[in-house]
Coordinates of C-alpha atoms and ligand atoms in Angstrom, one line a residue:
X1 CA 1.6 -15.0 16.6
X2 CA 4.7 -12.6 15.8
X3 CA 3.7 -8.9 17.2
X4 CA 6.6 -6.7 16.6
X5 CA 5.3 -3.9 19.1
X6 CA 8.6 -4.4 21.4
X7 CA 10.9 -4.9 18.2
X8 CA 12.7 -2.1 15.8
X9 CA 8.9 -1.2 14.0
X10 CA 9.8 -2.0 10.5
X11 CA 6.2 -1.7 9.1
X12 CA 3.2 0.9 9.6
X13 CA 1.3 -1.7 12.2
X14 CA 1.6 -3.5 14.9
X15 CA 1.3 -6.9 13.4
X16 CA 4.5 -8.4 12.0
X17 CA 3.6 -9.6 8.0
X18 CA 5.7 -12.8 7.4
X19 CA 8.0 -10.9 4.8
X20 CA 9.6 -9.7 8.2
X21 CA 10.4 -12.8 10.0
X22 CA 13.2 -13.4 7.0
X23 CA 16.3 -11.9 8.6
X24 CA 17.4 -9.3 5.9
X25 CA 20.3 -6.9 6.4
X26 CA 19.4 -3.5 5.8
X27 CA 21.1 -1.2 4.4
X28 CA 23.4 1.2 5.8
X29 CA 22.2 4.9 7.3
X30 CA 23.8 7.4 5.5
X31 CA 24.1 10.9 5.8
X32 CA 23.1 14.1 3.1
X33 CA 25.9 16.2 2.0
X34 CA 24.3 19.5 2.0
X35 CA 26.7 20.9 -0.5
X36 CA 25.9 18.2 -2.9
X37 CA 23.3 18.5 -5.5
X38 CA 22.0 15.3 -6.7
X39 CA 20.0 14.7 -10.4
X40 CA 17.0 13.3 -7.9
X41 CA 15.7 12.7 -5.0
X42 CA 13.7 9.8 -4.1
X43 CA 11.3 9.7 -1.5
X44 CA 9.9 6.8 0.1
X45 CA 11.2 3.2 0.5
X46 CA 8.8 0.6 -1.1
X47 CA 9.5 -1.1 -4.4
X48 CA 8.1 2.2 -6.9
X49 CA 11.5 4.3 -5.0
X50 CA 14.3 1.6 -5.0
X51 CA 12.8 0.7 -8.6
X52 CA 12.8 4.0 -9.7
X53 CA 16.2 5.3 -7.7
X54 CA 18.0 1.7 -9.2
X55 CA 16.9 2.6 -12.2
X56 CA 17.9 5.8 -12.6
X57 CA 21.3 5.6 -11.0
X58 CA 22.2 2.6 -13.5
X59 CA 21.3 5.0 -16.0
X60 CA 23.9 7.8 -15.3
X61 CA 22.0 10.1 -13.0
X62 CA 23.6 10.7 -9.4
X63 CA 20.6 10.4 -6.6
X64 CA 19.5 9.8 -2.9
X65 CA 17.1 8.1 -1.7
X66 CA 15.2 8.9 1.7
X67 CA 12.5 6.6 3.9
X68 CA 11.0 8.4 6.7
X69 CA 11.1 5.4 8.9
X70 CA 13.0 2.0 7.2
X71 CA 13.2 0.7 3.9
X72 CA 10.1 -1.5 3.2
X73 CA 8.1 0.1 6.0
X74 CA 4.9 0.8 4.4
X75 CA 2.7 -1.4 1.3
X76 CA 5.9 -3.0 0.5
X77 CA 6.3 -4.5 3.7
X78 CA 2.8 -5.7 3.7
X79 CA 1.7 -6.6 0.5
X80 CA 1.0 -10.2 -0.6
X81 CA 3.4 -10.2 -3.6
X82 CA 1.3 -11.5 -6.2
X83 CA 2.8 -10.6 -9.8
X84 CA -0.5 -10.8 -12.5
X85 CA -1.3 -9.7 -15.8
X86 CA -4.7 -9.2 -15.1
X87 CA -5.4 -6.3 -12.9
X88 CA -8.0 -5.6 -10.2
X89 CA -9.2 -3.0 -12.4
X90 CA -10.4 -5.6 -15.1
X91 CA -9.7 -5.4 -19.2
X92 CA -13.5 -5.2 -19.8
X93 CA -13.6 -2.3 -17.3
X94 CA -10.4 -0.6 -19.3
X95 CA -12.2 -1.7 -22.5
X96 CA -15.3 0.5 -21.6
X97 CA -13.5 3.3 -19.7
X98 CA -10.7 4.2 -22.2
X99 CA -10.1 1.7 -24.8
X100 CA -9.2 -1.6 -26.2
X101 CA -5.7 -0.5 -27.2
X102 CA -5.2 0.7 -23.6
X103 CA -6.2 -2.8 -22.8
X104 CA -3.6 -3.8 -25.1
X105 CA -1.3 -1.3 -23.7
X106 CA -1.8 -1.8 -19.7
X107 CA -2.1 -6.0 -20.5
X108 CA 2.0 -5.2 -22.6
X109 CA 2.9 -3.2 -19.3
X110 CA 2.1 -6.0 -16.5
X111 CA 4.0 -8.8 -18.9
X112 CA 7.4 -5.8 -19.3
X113 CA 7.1 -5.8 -15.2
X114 CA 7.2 -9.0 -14.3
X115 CA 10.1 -10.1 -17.6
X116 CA 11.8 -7.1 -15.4
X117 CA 11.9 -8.1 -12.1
X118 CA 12.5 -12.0 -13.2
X119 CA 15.4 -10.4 -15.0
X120 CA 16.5 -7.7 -12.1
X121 CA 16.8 -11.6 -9.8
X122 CA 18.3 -13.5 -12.2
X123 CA 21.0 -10.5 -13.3
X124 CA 21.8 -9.3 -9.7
X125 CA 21.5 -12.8 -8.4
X126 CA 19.1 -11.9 -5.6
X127 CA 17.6 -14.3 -3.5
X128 CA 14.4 -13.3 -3.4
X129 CA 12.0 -16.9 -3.3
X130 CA 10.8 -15.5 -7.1
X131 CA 8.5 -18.4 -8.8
X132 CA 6.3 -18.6 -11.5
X133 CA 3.0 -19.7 -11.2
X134 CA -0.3 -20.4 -13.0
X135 CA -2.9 -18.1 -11.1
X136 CA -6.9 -19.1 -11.4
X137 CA -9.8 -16.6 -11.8
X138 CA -13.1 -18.4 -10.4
X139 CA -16.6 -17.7 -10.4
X140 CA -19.3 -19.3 -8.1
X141 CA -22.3 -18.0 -9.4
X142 CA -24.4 -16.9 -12.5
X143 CA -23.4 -13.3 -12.3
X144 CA -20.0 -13.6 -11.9
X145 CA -20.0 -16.4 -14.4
X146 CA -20.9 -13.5 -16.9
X147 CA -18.5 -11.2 -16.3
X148 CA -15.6 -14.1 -15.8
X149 CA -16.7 -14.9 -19.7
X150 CA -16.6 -10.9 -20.5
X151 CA -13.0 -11.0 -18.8
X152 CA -11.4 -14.0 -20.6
X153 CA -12.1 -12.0 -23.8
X154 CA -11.7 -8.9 -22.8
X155 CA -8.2 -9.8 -21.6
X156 CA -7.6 -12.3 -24.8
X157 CA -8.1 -9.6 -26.7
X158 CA -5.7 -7.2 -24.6
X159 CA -3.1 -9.9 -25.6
X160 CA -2.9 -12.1 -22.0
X161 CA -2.4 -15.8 -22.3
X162 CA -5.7 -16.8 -20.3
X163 CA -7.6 -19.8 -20.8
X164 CA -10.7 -21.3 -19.7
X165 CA -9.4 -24.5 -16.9
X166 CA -11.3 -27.4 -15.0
X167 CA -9.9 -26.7 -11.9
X168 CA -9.1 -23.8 -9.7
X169 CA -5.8 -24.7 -7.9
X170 CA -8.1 -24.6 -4.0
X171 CA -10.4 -26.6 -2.7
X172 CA -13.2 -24.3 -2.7
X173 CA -16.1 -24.8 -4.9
X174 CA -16.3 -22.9 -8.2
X175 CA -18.6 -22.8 -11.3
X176 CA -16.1 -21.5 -14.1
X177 CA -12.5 -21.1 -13.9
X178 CA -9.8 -19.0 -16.3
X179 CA -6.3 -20.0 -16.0
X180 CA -3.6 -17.3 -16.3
X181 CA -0.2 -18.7 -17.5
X182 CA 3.2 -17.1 -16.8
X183 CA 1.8 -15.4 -13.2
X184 CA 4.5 -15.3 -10.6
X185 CA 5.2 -14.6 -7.1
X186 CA 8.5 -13.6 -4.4
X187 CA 9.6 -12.3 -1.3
X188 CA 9.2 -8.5 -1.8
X189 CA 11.6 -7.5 1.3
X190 CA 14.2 -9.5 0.1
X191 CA 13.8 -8.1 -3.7
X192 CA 13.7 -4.4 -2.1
X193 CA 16.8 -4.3 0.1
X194 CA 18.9 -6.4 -2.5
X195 CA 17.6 -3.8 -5.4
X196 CA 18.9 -1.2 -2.9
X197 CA 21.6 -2.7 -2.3
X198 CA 23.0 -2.5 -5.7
X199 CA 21.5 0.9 -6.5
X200 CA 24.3 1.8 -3.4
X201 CA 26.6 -0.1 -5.1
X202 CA 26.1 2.0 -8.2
X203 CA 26.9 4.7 -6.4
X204 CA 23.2 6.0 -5.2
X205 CA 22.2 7.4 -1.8
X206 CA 20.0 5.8 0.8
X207 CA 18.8 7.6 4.1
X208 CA 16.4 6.0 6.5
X209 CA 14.9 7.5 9.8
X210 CA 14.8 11.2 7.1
X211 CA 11.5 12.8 6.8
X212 CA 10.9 15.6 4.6
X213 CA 8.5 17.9 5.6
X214 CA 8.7 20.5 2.7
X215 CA 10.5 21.6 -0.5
X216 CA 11.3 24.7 -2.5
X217 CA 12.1 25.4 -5.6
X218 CA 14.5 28.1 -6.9
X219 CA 16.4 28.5 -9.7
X220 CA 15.7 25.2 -11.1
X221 CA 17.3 23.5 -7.8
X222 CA 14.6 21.9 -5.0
X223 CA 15.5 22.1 -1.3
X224 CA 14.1 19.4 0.5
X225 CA 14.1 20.1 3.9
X226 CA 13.9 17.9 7.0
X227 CA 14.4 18.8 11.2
X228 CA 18.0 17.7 10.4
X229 CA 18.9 18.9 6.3
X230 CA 18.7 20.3 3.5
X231 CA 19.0 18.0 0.5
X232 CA 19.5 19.9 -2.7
X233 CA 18.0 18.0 -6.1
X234 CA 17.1 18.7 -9.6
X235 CA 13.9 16.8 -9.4
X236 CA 12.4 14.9 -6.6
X237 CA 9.9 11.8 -6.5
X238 CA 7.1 10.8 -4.4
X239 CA 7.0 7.2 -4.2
X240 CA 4.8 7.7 -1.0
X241 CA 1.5 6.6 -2.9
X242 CA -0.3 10.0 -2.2
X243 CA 1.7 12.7 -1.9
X244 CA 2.0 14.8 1.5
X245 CA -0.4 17.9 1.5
X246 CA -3.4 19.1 0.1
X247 CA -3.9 18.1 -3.7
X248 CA -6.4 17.2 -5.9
X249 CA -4.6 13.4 -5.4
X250 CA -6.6 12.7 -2.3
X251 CA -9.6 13.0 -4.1
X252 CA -9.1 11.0 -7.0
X253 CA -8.0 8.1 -5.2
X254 CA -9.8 6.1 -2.0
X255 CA -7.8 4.3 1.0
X256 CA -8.5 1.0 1.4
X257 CA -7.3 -1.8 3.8
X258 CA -6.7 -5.7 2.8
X259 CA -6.6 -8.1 5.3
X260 CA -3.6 -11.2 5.7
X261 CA -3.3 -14.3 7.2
X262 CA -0.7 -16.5 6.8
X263 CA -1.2 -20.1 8.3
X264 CA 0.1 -23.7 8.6
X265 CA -2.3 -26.5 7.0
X266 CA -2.6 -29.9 8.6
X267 CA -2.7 -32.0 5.5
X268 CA 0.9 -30.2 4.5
X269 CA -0.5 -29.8 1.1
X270 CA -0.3 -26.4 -0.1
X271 CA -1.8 -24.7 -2.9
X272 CA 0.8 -24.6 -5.9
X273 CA -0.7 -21.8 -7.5
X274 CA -1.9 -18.3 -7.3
X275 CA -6.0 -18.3 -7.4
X276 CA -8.4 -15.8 -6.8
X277 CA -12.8 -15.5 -6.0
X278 CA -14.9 -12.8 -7.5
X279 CA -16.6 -11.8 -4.6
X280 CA -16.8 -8.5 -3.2
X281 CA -14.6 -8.4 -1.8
X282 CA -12.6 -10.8 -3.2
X283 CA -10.5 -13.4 -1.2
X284 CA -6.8 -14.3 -3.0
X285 CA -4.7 -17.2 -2.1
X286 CA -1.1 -18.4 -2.5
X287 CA 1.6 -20.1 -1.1
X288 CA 5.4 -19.3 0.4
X289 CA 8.0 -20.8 2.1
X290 CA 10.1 -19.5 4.5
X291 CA 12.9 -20.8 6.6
X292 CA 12.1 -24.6 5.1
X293 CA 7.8 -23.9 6.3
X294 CA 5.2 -23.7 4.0
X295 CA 2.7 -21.1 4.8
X296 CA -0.8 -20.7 3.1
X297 CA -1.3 -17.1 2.7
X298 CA -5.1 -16.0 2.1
X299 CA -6.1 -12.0 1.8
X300 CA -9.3 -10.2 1.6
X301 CA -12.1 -8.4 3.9
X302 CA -10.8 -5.1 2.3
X303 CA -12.4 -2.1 3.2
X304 CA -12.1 1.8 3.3
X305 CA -9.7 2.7 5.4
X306 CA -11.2 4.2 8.6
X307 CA -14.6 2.6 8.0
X308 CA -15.1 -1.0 8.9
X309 CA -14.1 -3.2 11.8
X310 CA -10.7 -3.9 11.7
X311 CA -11.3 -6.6 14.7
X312 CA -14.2 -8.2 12.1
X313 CA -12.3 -8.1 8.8
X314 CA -10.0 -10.7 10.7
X315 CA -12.8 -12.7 12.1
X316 CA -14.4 -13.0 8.8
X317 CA -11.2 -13.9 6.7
X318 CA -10.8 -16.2 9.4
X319 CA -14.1 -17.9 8.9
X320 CA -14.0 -18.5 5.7
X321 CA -10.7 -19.9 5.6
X322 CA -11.1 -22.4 7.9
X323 CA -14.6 -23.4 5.8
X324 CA -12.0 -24.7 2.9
X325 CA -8.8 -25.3 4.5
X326 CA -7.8 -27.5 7.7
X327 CA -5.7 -24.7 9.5
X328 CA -3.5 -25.9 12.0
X329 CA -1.8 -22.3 13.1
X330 CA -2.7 -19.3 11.9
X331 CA 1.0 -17.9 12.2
X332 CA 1.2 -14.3 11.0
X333 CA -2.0 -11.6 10.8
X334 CA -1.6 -8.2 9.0
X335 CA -3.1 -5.4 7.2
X336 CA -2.1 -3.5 4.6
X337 CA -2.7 -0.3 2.6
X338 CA -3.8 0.6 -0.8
X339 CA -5.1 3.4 -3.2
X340 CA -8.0 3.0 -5.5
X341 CA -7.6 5.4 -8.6
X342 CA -10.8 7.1 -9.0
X343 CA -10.9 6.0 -13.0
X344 CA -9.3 2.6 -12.2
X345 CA -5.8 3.4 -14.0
X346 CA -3.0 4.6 -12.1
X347 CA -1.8 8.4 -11.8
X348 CA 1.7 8.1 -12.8
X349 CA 3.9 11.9 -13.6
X350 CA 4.5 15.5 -13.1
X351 CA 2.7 16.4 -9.5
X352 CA -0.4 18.5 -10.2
X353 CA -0.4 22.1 -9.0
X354 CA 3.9 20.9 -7.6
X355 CA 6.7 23.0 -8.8
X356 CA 8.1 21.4 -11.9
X357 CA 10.5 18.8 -11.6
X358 CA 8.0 16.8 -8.7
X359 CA 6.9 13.2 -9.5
X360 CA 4.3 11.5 -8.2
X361 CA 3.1 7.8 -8.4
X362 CA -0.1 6.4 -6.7
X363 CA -3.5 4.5 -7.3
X364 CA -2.0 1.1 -7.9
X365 CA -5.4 -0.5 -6.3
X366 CA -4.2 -4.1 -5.5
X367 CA -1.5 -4.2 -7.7
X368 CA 1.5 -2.0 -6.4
X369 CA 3.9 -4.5 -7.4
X370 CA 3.5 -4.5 -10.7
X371 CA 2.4 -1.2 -11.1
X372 CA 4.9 0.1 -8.6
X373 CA 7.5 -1.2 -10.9
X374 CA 5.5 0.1 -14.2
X375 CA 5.7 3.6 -12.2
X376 CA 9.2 3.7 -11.6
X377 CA 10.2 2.8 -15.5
X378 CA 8.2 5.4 -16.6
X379 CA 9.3 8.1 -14.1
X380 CA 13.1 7.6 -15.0
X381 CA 11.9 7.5 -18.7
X382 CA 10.8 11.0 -17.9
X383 CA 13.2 12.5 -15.4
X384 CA 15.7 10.8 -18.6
X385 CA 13.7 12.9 -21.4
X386 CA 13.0 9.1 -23.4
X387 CA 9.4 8.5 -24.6
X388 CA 6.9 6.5 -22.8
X389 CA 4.0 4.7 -24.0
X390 CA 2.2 5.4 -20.3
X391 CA 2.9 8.9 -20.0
X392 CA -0.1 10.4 -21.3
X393 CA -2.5 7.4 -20.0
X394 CA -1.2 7.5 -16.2
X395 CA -1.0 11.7 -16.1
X396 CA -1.9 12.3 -12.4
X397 CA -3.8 15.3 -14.2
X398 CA -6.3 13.4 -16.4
X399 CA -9.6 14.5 -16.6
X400 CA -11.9 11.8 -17.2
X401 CA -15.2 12.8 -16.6
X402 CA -17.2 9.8 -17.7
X403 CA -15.1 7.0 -16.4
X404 CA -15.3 6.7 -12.1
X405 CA -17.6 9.4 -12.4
X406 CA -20.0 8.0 -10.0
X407 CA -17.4 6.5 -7.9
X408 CA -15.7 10.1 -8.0
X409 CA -18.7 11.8 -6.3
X410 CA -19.2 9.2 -4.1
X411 CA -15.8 9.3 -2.5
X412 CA -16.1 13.0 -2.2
X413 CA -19.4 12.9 -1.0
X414 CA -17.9 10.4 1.2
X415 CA -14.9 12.9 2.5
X416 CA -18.0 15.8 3.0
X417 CA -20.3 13.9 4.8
X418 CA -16.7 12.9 7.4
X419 CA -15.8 16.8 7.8
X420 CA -19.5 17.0 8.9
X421 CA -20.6 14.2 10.6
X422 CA -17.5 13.8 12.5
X423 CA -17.2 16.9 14.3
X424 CA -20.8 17.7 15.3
X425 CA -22.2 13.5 15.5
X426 CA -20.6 11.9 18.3
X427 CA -19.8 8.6 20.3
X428 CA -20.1 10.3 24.4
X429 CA -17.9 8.2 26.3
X430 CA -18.1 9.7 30.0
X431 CA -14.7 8.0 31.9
X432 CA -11.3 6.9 30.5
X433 CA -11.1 4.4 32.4
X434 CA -13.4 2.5 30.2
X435 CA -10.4 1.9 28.3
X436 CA -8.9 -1.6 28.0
X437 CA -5.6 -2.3 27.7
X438 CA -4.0 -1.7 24.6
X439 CA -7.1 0.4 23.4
X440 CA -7.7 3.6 21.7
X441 CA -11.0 5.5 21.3
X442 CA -12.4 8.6 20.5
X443 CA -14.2 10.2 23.2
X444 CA -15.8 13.4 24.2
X445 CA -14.2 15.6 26.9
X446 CA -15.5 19.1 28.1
X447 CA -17.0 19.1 24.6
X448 CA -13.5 18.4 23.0
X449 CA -13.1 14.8 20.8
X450 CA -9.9 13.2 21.9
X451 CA -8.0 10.4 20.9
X452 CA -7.0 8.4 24.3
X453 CA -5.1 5.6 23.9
X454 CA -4.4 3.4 26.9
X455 CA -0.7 1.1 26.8
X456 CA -0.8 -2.2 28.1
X457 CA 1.2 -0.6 31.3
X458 CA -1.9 1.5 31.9
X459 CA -0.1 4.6 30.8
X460 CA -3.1 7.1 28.6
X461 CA -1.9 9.4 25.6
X462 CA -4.0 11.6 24.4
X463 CA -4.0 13.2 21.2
X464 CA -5.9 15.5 19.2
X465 CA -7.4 13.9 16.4
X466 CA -8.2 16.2 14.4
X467 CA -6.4 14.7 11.4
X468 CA -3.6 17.5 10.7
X469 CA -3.9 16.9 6.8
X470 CA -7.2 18.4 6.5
X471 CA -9.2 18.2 9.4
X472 CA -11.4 14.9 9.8
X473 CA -11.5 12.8 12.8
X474 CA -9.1 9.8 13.0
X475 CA -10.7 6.5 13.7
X476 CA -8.7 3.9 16.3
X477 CA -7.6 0.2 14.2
X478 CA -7.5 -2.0 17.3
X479 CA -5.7 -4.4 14.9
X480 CA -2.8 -2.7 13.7
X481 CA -2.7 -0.2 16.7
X482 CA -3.0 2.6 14.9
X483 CA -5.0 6.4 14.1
X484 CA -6.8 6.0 10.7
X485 CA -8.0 8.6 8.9
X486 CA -11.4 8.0 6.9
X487 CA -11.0 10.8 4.5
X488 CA -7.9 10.3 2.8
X489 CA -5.7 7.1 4.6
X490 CA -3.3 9.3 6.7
X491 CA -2.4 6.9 9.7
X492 CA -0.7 7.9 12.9
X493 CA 1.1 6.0 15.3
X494 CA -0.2 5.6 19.3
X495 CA 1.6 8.8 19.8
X496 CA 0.7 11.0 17.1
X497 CA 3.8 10.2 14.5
X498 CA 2.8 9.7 11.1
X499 CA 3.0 6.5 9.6
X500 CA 1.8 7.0 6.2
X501 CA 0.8 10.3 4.4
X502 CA -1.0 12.5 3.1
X503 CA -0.6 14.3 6.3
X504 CA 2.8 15.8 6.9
X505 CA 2.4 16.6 10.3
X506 CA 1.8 14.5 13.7
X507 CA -1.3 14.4 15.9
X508 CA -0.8 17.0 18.5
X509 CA -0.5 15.6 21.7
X510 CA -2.6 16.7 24.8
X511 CA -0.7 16.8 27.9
X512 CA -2.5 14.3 30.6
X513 CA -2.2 17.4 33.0
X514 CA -4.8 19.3 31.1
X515 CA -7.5 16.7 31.6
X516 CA -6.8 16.0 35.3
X517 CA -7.5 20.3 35.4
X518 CA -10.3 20.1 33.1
X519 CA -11.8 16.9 35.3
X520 CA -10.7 18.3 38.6
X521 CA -13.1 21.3 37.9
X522 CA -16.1 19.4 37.0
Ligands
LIG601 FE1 -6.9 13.8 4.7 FE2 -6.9 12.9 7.2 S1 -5.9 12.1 5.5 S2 -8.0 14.6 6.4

């Protein structure tokens, strides 16, 4: 098992995701010229900024592209790459929620995306394992046999070329089955940096290792500032999923956490397909080579991030993959982030309550590839002034009072009852030294939470965790290594950094001294 917690960390965890293991030269570190003023900034490293920066740059416009840590270091570097034309939001649900013609309209979006990437590959001959694939939907019981049947014409309808098949690509037991045609599948690191590459190429700038706390807007022109710059744009993008700070974003769209294995099967006969469950929720399968081994690579256990057991989501993927398949080594193990949209579409546009001129892209549920890509097409499309059929639909500031209503208050009701419960409820741990190796944990000192974390040297770091984004308690992933947050997915390293926003500032850190004095007086 790779662990990349001595390596360069190139992803927000402490598990390596296979996508890593391919050696991929980065790209170079630049530098800002704070005279220059560039048409846009990008922020953020994953496939919706190179898409979008690429994109833009080929089109004329002169911008920069900055990635707090390293290019691919957040979903990007841990997604399972699957490209579809069915969503995790389903076409029924769309049907119901808006419309048939957005149906129609989000089912002509997916099949754009992946015709783009296919063509970005073949174009800019990048290596980047792309293949299509036929991808099976399967149900295993009377319930989800309905809403399989409510799908295939829901999506028919929407246009997708789905069909109902007698046979489901794993060897796991079904009841129905729908066949997608024209799915596909690639290495999303190597599609990234070589996208990057070329968007360099074109002239475009890329700065790793840049984070930009803040920005301000006058006359016309946005500072975005870091510790080390100033980098002066005429409109700047977010391709962070939520956005740092407080905004109505972070309501309208829940954290969640999907769970990766990727293992080596005795028989040597991999699944040639992509295929997918119905549970809840759902497990997804497919297959990859790299370096000349197949690996089988099966996802799910998903859950908020912050709730849950990071520790059981594993052990349950675990289970239930070795109840189908003969696993010989399970080889790489990771987790990954994504945003559920509140209404189930994604919010896509002109930041809500930002200075003008601020994009935003998030709420690409399980589909951040595709979506990622939809996003940055139609954020050059409006940074360009050209029309775009997704402008109105993907408007980060939609009302939709009917659709995700319920799930609306929940997740609120859900962020409430953490400002509460977290502060005044309470796990009382008397000692640190009940602290394993390797382990973080909330505990209760002198009245004061803290987040101790002890390193496999024995060395303790404490932290506040009072998250600094807007105040819940973080929650310790033993998996990953990592401060969650339940409220809104900000994640912080062992030391406080942040690894992925909302929150814009780090943990503050409790010198060790201040304990011994607090415990010395006891
Ligand atoms: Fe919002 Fe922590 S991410 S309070």
């Amino acid at each position: 098992m790779r662990n990349n917690e001595t390596e360069i960390n190139r992803r927000d965890g402490a598990n390596a995701s296979m996508w890593q293991a391919a050696s991929i030269n980065t790209v170079a570190k630049d530098h800002a010229n704070q005279e220059e003023i560039y048409d846009t900034l990008i922020i953020g490293g994953g496939i919706t900024g190179i898409t979008t920066a690429y994109l833009l740059q080929k089109q004329g416009k002169h911008c920069a592209l900055v990635e707090a840590k390293n290019l691919g270091f957040g979903t990007t570097g841990g997604t399972t790459a699957h490209l579809n034309t069915f969503l995790d939001t389903t076409y029924p649900e769309i049907d119901s929620d808006f419309s048939k013609e957005t149906s129609g309209l989000v089912a002509e979006g997916t099949k754009k995306m992946i015709k783009m990437i296919s063509t970005n590959i073949e174009e800019l001959k990048i290596d980047a394992d792309f293949e299509f694939k036929m991808a099976y939907l399967f149900s295993q019981n009377e319930k989800e046999t309905k809403e399989l049947q409510s799908i295939l014409e829901s999506s028919q309808a929407a246009g997708v070329a789905v069909s109902e098949a007698d046979e489901n690509g794993v060897p796991i037991p079904y009841d129905h089955v729908l066949r997608f045609e024209s799915q596909a599948q690639f290495h999303p690191l190597k599609y990234i940096t070589a996208l990057a590459k070329e968007f360099e190429k074109l002239g475009g700038k890329i700065i790793e290792q840049i984070f930009i706390h803040s920005t301000e807007l006058r006359e016309d022109i946005h500072y975005a500032k870091s510790d080390k710059f100033i980098i002066q744009a005429k409109n700047i993008v977010y391709a962070t999923h939520i956005p740092p700070g407080i905004n109505i974003l972070s309501l309208r769209n829940a954290p969640y956490r999907s769970y990766v294995l990727a293992v080596k099967l005795n028989s040597g006969e991999y699944p040639d397909c992509l295929a997918y469950d119905m549970q809840e929720p759902y497990h997804y399968f497919r297959s990859h080579e790299i370096d000349g081994q197949q690996y089988l690579i099966i996802g799910g256990a998903d859950h908020k991030t912050g709730h849950g057991d990071p520790l059981k989501a594993f052990e349950d993927l675990q289970d239930y993959a070795k109840k189908y398949f003969d696993i010989g080594e399970i080889s790489y193990k990771w987790s990954s982030q994504y945003y559920v949209p509140v209404d189930g579409l994604p919010y896509v546009g002109q930041l809500p309550g930002g200075d003008k001129g601020i994009y935003v892209a998030t709420g690409f549920n399980g589909n951040g590839m595709i979506l990622g890509s939809l996003s940055a097409v139609l954020i050059s499309d409006l940074i360009l002034g050209k029309e775009n059929p997704y402008e109105k639909l993907f408007n980060p500031s939609r009302l939709k009072p009917i659709a995700g209503f319920a799930e609306f208050v929940k997740e609120n009701a859900d962020v409430a009852y953490h400002f509460v419960a977290d502060r005044f409820g309470a796990e009382i741990i008397k000692s640190t030294s009940e602290l394993g190796k390797s382990e973080g944990k909330i505990v209760e000192f002198d009245g004061e939470k803290l987040a101790l974390y002890k390193d496999n040297a024995g060395k303790i770091t404490a932290l506040n965790p009072v998250c600094t984004h807007a105040g819940c308690i973080v929650n310790w992933n033993p998996t990953e290594k990592t401060w969650d947050c339940p409220c809104h997915g900000g994640r912080f390293s062992v030391d406080g950094q942040v690894l992925t926003g909302p929150p814009q500032k780090d943990l503050g850190s409790i010198p060790l001294e201040e304990l011994e004095s607090v415990r010395d007086k006891k």
